[in-house]
Coordinates of C-alpha atoms and ligand atoms in Angstrom, one line a residue:
M1 CA 167.2 -30.9 -121.4
T2 CA 168.2 -31.6 -117.8
T3 CA 169.1 -28.4 -115.9
S4 CA 170.5 -29.7 -112.7
M5 CA 173.7 -31.7 -112.7
P6 CA 173.3 -34.6 -110.4
L7 CA 177.1 -35.2 -110.0
A8 CA 178.5 -34.8 -106.6
D9 CA 181.1 -32.0 -105.9
D10 CA 184.7 -32.9 -105.4
A11 CA 184.6 -32.6 -101.7
T12 CA 181.7 -35.1 -101.5
V13 CA 183.4 -37.5 -103.8
V14 CA 186.6 -37.3 -101.6
Q15 CA 184.6 -37.9 -98.5
R16 CA 182.9 -41.0 -100.0
I17 CA 186.3 -42.3 -101.1
L18 CA 187.8 -41.9 -97.6
D19 CA 184.7 -43.6 -96.1
H20 CA 185.2 -46.4 -98.5
I21 CA 188.9 -46.8 -97.5
D22 CA 188.0 -46.9 -93.9
N23 CA 185.1 -49.4 -94.4
K24 CA 186.8 -51.4 -97.0
T25 CA 183.9 -50.9 -99.3
T26 CA 183.1 -49.4 -102.8
D27 CA 180.1 -48.0 -104.5
L28 CA 177.6 -50.9 -105.4
S29 CA 174.9 -50.6 -108.0
E30 CA 171.4 -51.8 -107.4
A31 CA 171.3 -53.7 -110.7
T32 CA 173.4 -56.3 -112.2
W33 CA 173.3 -57.3 -115.9
R34 CA 173.7 -60.2 -118.2
E35 CA 174.6 -59.4 -121.7
P36 CA 174.3 -62.1 -124.3
V37 CA 177.6 -62.9 -126.0
E38 CA 175.7 -63.1 -129.3
N39 CA 175.4 -59.2 -129.0
Y40 CA 179.2 -58.9 -129.5
R41 CA 179.2 -61.3 -132.5
S42 CA 176.1 -60.4 -134.5
E43 CA 176.5 -58.4 -137.7
P44 CA 172.8 -57.2 -137.6
R45 CA 173.3 -56.0 -134.1
F46 CA 176.5 -54.1 -135.0
A47 CA 174.7 -52.4 -137.8
V48 CA 172.0 -51.1 -135.5
E49 CA 174.5 -50.0 -133.0
R50 CA 176.1 -47.9 -135.5
R51 CA 172.7 -46.4 -136.3
V52 CA 172.4 -45.4 -132.6
L53 CA 175.9 -43.7 -132.9
R54 CA 174.7 -41.8 -135.9
R55 CA 171.4 -40.7 -134.2
H56 CA 173.0 -39.5 -130.9
P57 CA 175.1 -36.4 -130.4
T58 CA 178.6 -38.1 -130.1
G59 CA 181.9 -36.6 -129.2
F60 CA 184.0 -36.0 -132.3
C61 CA 187.1 -34.1 -131.2
P62 CA 188.2 -31.6 -128.5
S63 CA 187.3 -28.0 -129.4
A64 CA 191.0 -27.2 -128.8
A65 CA 191.9 -29.4 -131.8
L66 CA 190.3 -26.6 -133.9
P67 CA 192.0 -23.5 -132.4
T68 CA 191.8 -21.1 -135.3
P69 CA 189.6 -20.5 -138.4
G70 CA 190.6 -23.1 -141.0
S71 CA 191.7 -25.7 -138.6
Y72 CA 190.1 -29.0 -139.4
V73 CA 189.9 -32.6 -138.2
A74 CA 188.8 -35.5 -140.6
R75 CA 187.9 -38.9 -139.6
E76 CA 185.3 -41.6 -139.9
A77 CA 182.5 -41.5 -137.3
A78 CA 180.3 -44.6 -137.1
G79 CA 181.4 -45.5 -140.7
T80 CA 180.8 -42.0 -142.1
P81 CA 183.8 -39.9 -143.2
L82 CA 183.3 -36.5 -141.6
L83 CA 185.3 -33.1 -141.7
A84 CA 185.0 -30.7 -138.9
V85 CA 186.2 -27.2 -139.6
R86 CA 186.4 -24.0 -137.5
V87 CA 184.8 -21.4 -139.7
N88 CA 185.7 -17.7 -139.9
D89 CA 182.9 -16.6 -137.4
G90 CA 184.5 -18.9 -134.8
R91 CA 181.9 -21.7 -134.9
V92 CA 182.6 -25.3 -135.8
R93 CA 180.9 -26.8 -138.8
V94 CA 180.9 -30.5 -139.7
F95 CA 180.5 -31.8 -143.2
R96 CA 180.3 -35.1 -145.0
N97 CA 183.9 -35.4 -146.3
A98 CA 183.0 -35.9 -150.0
C99 CA 183.3 -33.6 -153.0
R100 CA 180.1 -32.7 -154.7
H101 CA 181.5 -33.5 -158.1
R102 CA 182.4 -37.1 -158.0
G103 CA 182.9 -37.7 -154.3
T104 CA 186.6 -37.5 -153.6
E105 CA 187.3 -37.0 -149.9
L106 CA 188.4 -33.4 -149.4
A107 CA 190.7 -33.7 -146.4
S108 CA 192.4 -36.3 -144.3
G109 CA 193.9 -36.2 -140.8
A110 CA 194.2 -32.7 -139.3
G111 CA 195.6 -29.3 -140.4
C112 CA 194.7 -25.8 -141.3
E113 CA 193.4 -24.5 -144.7
K114 CA 192.0 -21.3 -146.1
A115 CA 189.6 -23.4 -148.4
F116 CA 189.3 -27.1 -149.5
A117 CA 190.3 -27.8 -153.0
C118 CA 189.5 -31.2 -154.2
R119 CA 192.6 -33.1 -155.5
Y120 CA 190.8 -34.7 -158.3
H121 CA 189.5 -31.8 -160.5
G122 CA 190.0 -28.8 -158.3
W123 CA 186.5 -27.9 -157.2
T124 CA 187.1 -25.6 -154.2
Y125 CA 185.0 -25.0 -151.1
N126 CA 185.1 -22.2 -148.7
L127 CA 185.5 -23.0 -145.0
D128 CA 181.7 -22.7 -144.5
G129 CA 181.3 -25.5 -147.1
S130 CA 180.0 -23.3 -150.0
L131 CA 181.2 -24.1 -153.4
R132 CA 183.5 -21.3 -154.4
H133 CA 185.1 -22.4 -157.7
V134 CA 184.6 -24.9 -160.5
P135 CA 187.5 -25.1 -163.0
D136 CA 186.1 -24.6 -166.6
E137 CA 182.6 -24.2 -165.3
H138 CA 181.2 -24.0 -168.8
G139 CA 181.5 -27.8 -168.9
F140 CA 178.6 -28.1 -166.4
P141 CA 175.7 -26.3 -168.0
G142 CA 172.9 -25.5 -165.5
L143 CA 175.1 -26.2 -162.4
D144 CA 173.8 -24.0 -159.6
K145 CA 176.9 -23.6 -157.4
R146 CA 174.7 -22.5 -154.5
T147 CA 173.1 -26.0 -154.3
R148 CA 176.3 -27.9 -154.4
G149 CA 178.0 -26.9 -151.2
L150 CA 179.3 -29.5 -148.8
V151 CA 176.6 -31.4 -147.0
S152 CA 176.7 -30.5 -143.4
V153 CA 175.7 -32.5 -140.3
D154 CA 174.6 -31.1 -137.0
A155 CA 177.4 -29.9 -134.8
V156 CA 177.5 -28.3 -131.4
E157 CA 180.4 -27.5 -129.0
S158 CA 179.8 -28.1 -125.3
Q159 CA 182.3 -28.3 -122.4
G160 CA 185.3 -28.2 -124.7
I161 CA 184.1 -31.0 -127.1
V162 CA 182.7 -30.9 -130.5
F163 CA 179.6 -33.2 -130.8
V164 CA 178.1 -34.3 -134.1
T165 CA 174.7 -35.7 -134.8
Q166 CA 174.7 -37.3 -138.3
D167 CA 171.1 -38.3 -138.4
G168 CA 169.0 -35.7 -136.7
S169 CA 165.7 -37.5 -137.6
A170 CA 165.3 -38.7 -134.0
G171 CA 165.6 -35.2 -132.6
A172 CA 168.1 -36.3 -130.1
T173 CA 169.6 -33.3 -128.3
L174 CA 172.8 -33.1 -126.3
E175 CA 172.2 -33.4 -122.6
A176 CA 173.6 -30.9 -120.1
L177 CA 177.1 -31.8 -119.4
P178 CA 179.4 -31.2 -116.4
P179 CA 182.7 -29.3 -117.0
L180 CA 184.9 -31.6 -119.1
I181 CA 187.7 -30.0 -120.9
A182 CA 188.4 -26.5 -119.5
P183 CA 189.3 -23.7 -121.9
E184 CA 192.9 -23.5 -120.5
Y185 CA 193.8 -26.9 -121.8
R186 CA 195.9 -26.9 -125.0
F187 CA 195.6 -29.7 -127.6
L188 CA 198.9 -31.6 -127.8
G189 CA 197.9 -34.0 -130.6
S190 CA 196.1 -37.3 -131.0
A191 CA 197.1 -40.9 -131.6
E192 CA 195.1 -43.7 -133.2
I193 CA 195.4 -47.4 -132.6
D194 CA 193.2 -50.2 -134.0
V195 CA 192.4 -53.0 -131.8
P196 CA 191.0 -56.4 -132.8
A197 CA 188.0 -56.3 -130.5
N198 CA 184.4 -55.3 -130.4
W199 CA 183.9 -51.7 -129.5
K200 CA 181.7 -52.5 -126.5
I201 CA 184.5 -54.6 -124.9
M202 CA 186.7 -51.5 -125.2
V203 CA 184.1 -49.3 -123.6
E204 CA 183.6 -51.7 -120.8
G205 CA 187.3 -51.7 -120.0
F206 CA 187.1 -48.0 -118.9
L207 CA 184.1 -48.3 -116.7
E208 CA 185.1 -50.2 -113.6
G209 CA 187.9 -50.4 -111.0
Y210 CA 187.3 -54.1 -110.2
H211 CA 190.2 -55.1 -112.5
I212 CA 192.9 -52.8 -111.2
R213 CA 194.9 -55.2 -109.2
A214 CA 194.6 -58.3 -111.5
T215 CA 195.1 -56.4 -114.7
H216 CA 197.4 -53.7 -113.7
P217 CA 199.7 -55.0 -111.0
E218 CA 202.7 -53.0 -111.9
T219 CA 201.2 -49.9 -113.6
F220 CA 198.0 -48.6 -111.9
Y221 CA 197.8 -50.8 -108.7
P222 CA 200.9 -49.5 -107.0
L223 CA 199.4 -45.9 -107.2
Q224 CA 195.7 -46.7 -107.1
F225 CA 193.2 -48.6 -105.0
D226 CA 191.7 -51.8 -106.4
N227 CA 187.9 -52.1 -106.6
L228 CA 187.3 -48.7 -104.8
N229 CA 185.3 -46.3 -106.9
V230 CA 182.6 -43.7 -106.8
V231 CA 180.2 -44.3 -109.6
E232 CA 177.6 -41.8 -110.8
R233 CA 175.2 -41.5 -113.6
F234 CA 174.2 -38.4 -115.4
G235 CA 171.6 -38.8 -118.1
R236 CA 172.9 -41.5 -120.4
N237 CA 176.4 -41.1 -119.2
N238 CA 178.6 -42.1 -116.3
R239 CA 181.4 -40.8 -114.1
I240 CA 183.7 -43.1 -112.3
A241 CA 186.2 -41.8 -109.8
F242 CA 189.4 -43.9 -109.5
P243 CA 191.2 -42.7 -106.3
Y244 CA 195.0 -42.7 -106.0
R245 CA 196.6 -43.8 -102.7
A246 CA 197.6 -40.1 -102.3
V247 CA 194.0 -39.3 -101.6
N248 CA 194.8 -40.1 -97.9
K249 CA 196.7 -37.0 -97.7
L250 CA 193.4 -35.1 -97.9
R251 CA 192.4 -36.4 -94.5
D252 CA 194.4 -33.5 -93.0
V253 CA 192.9 -30.9 -95.3
P254 CA 189.5 -29.2 -94.3
P255 CA 186.8 -30.6 -96.7
T256 CA 186.1 -27.4 -98.4
E257 CA 189.8 -27.0 -99.4
R258 CA 190.3 -30.5 -100.7
S259 CA 191.5 -30.5 -104.3
V260 CA 191.2 -33.7 -106.3
D261 CA 194.1 -32.7 -108.6
G262 CA 196.7 -35.5 -108.2
K263 CA 194.4 -37.5 -105.9
L264 CA 192.1 -39.3 -108.4
T265 CA 191.1 -39.9 -112.0
Y266 CA 187.7 -39.0 -113.2
V267 CA 186.5 -41.1 -116.2
Y268 CA 183.5 -39.5 -117.8
H269 CA 181.7 -41.9 -120.2
L270 CA 179.8 -39.8 -122.7
F271 CA 177.3 -42.3 -124.2
P272 CA 177.8 -44.2 -126.4
N273 CA 181.5 -44.2 -127.3
V274 CA 183.6 -41.4 -125.8
M275 CA 185.6 -41.3 -122.6
V276 CA 187.2 -38.2 -121.0
A277 CA 189.8 -39.1 -118.4
T278 CA 191.5 -36.6 -116.1
F279 CA 195.1 -37.0 -114.9
P280 CA 197.4 -34.6 -113.1
G281 CA 198.0 -31.8 -115.7
R282 CA 196.4 -33.8 -118.5
V283 CA 193.1 -34.7 -120.0
F284 CA 192.6 -37.5 -122.4
M285 CA 189.6 -37.7 -124.7
V286 CA 189.3 -41.2 -126.2
V287 CA 186.9 -42.0 -129.0
V288 CA 186.1 -45.7 -129.2
E289 CA 185.3 -45.9 -132.9
P290 CA 183.6 -49.1 -134.2
L291 CA 185.2 -50.1 -137.5
A292 CA 183.8 -53.6 -137.8
I293 CA 182.2 -56.1 -135.5
D294 CA 185.6 -57.3 -134.4
R295 CA 187.7 -54.1 -134.9
T296 CA 187.8 -50.8 -133.1
R297 CA 189.9 -47.7 -133.5
L298 CA 190.9 -45.8 -130.4
I299 CA 191.5 -42.1 -131.1
T300 CA 193.1 -40.5 -128.1
S301 CA 193.4 -36.8 -128.0
M302 CA 195.9 -35.3 -125.4
L303 CA 195.5 -31.9 -123.7
T304 CA 197.4 -30.3 -121.0
D305 CA 197.2 -27.1 -118.9
R306 CA 200.9 -27.2 -117.8
D307 CA 203.4 -24.6 -119.0
P308 CA 205.6 -26.2 -121.8
S309 CA 208.6 -24.2 -120.4
D310 CA 208.3 -25.7 -116.9
G311 CA 210.8 -28.6 -117.0
A312 CA 209.7 -30.2 -113.8
A313 CA 206.1 -30.2 -114.9
Q314 CA 207.0 -31.7 -118.3
A315 CA 209.1 -34.5 -116.7
N316 CA 206.0 -35.3 -114.5
L317 CA 203.8 -35.5 -117.5
E318 CA 206.3 -37.7 -119.3
R319 CA 206.3 -40.1 -116.3
G320 CA 202.6 -40.1 -116.1
G321 CA 202.1 -40.6 -119.8
Q322 CA 204.4 -43.7 -119.7
L323 CA 202.3 -45.1 -116.9
V324 CA 199.0 -44.5 -118.7
N325 CA 200.4 -46.0 -121.9
G326 CA 201.5 -49.1 -120.0
G327 CA 198.1 -49.4 -118.4
A328 CA 196.3 -48.9 -121.7
L329 CA 198.3 -51.6 -123.3
E330 CA 197.2 -54.1 -120.6
D331 CA 193.6 -53.1 -121.1
R332 CA 193.9 -53.7 -124.9
E333 CA 195.5 -57.1 -124.3
V334 CA 192.5 -58.1 -122.0
A335 CA 190.1 -56.8 -124.6
C336 CA 191.7 -58.9 -127.3
A337 CA 191.6 -62.0 -125.0
I338 CA 187.9 -61.5 -124.6
Q339 CA 187.3 -61.0 -128.2
R340 CA 189.2 -64.3 -129.0
S341 CA 187.1 -66.2 -126.5
L342 CA 183.7 -65.1 -128.0
V343 CA 183.7 -68.2 -130.3
S344 CA 184.7 -70.5 -127.4
G345 CA 181.1 -71.5 -126.6
A346 CA 181.8 -71.2 -122.8
N347 CA 179.5 -68.3 -122.2
E348 CA 176.0 -67.5 -123.3
F349 CA 176.2 -64.2 -121.6
F350 CA 178.7 -62.0 -119.7
E351 CA 177.8 -61.2 -116.1
F352 CA 178.3 -57.7 -114.8
G353 CA 178.1 -57.5 -111.0
R354 CA 177.4 -54.7 -108.6
F355 CA 181.0 -53.3 -108.9
E356 CA 180.3 -52.9 -112.6
G357 CA 177.3 -50.6 -112.4
A358 CA 178.6 -48.1 -115.0
I359 CA 178.6 -50.9 -117.5
V360 CA 175.1 -51.9 -116.4
H361 CA 174.0 -48.3 -117.2
F362 CA 175.8 -48.4 -120.6
H363 CA 174.0 -51.6 -121.6
Q364 CA 170.7 -50.5 -120.3
T365 CA 171.0 -47.2 -122.2
L366 CA 172.2 -48.9 -125.4
R367 CA 169.3 -51.4 -125.3
A368 CA 166.8 -48.6 -124.8
S369 CA 168.3 -46.7 -127.7
L370 CA 168.2 -49.7 -129.9
E371 CA 164.5 -50.3 -129.0
A372 CA 163.7 -46.6 -129.8
L373 CA 165.1 -46.9 -133.3
Ligands
FES418 S1 185.7 -35.3 -157.6 FE1 186.2 -33.4 -156.7 S2 186.6 -32.1 -158.3 FE2 186.0 -33.9 -159.2
FE2_419 FE1 192.2 -51.0 -117.1

């Protein structure tokens, strides 16, 4: 595990941004990348990509989505139905979401339960997954309830996120992470939307600021710079800083007192398929969940550290939320337009240039992970 965190501190990031503004420059990667279009269309490739997702610790939900013992979140991850539960000892356990009798899913969506009773025949499981009760147990001679608890997968909490590793056979461990979702952030809820596009197209859309002016002329561009980013790697992951025009106000603030709140968005890309994006008073965690080769579910969890009784703060959040929703819609439209063109025959590969270094890192890491399978 890496012990040092190679990410720059906020003051350094702000200085790099101000220098880029003055010099009309942006961060440039050393490497460029050509990704074969076939890799967005190939069923065998999709199948092995989902194996990578199952072998890596991947973000499942914010810790704050499981605030008390009994809170749960159920959803599919890389094709597997999983159920995350906060247990009475305060830890999070994650189970394969299937009854040990005849397999009925035990929970869906999110909520809070004292135990999980199967809707089919009523087998009932404690929060820790142990099988508590079998109605008319005499019908199952020789059943050893101790061996029929829910099947768990590895789960660990780090920096406000629950990570799961479905297939621990590769021994992949979670890397050291920077602060992501601070404990004071409350979970507001989550929203899901299915997009008819390959999951890697969706991931790529978060990872560069070269498209801000062209794609987001009336949403992000009035407030943000086009093609002006600080791009950093940490382990398999990326962090991209998207500065707001208001960052210029920090020129008058001594470097050690410069706060990035309201001055930039950080997008943390947690390999392979999770983004954490910071906005004033808000953090969004987006899971880019591959459903099929041409279909992706975006699961967006919203968190805030603002006081719900502060009307002005809430109005600001509301305005900011509308802006982000408008920008996200534009990103989805572009992703669908790319997906539709995959069969056009125009491109053998997609070309990622020096402004798109975080995407280069994503594809390098994905290729290395596929080769290591
Ligand atoms: S399938 Fe769950 S109790 Fe029968
Ligand atoms: Fe975008």
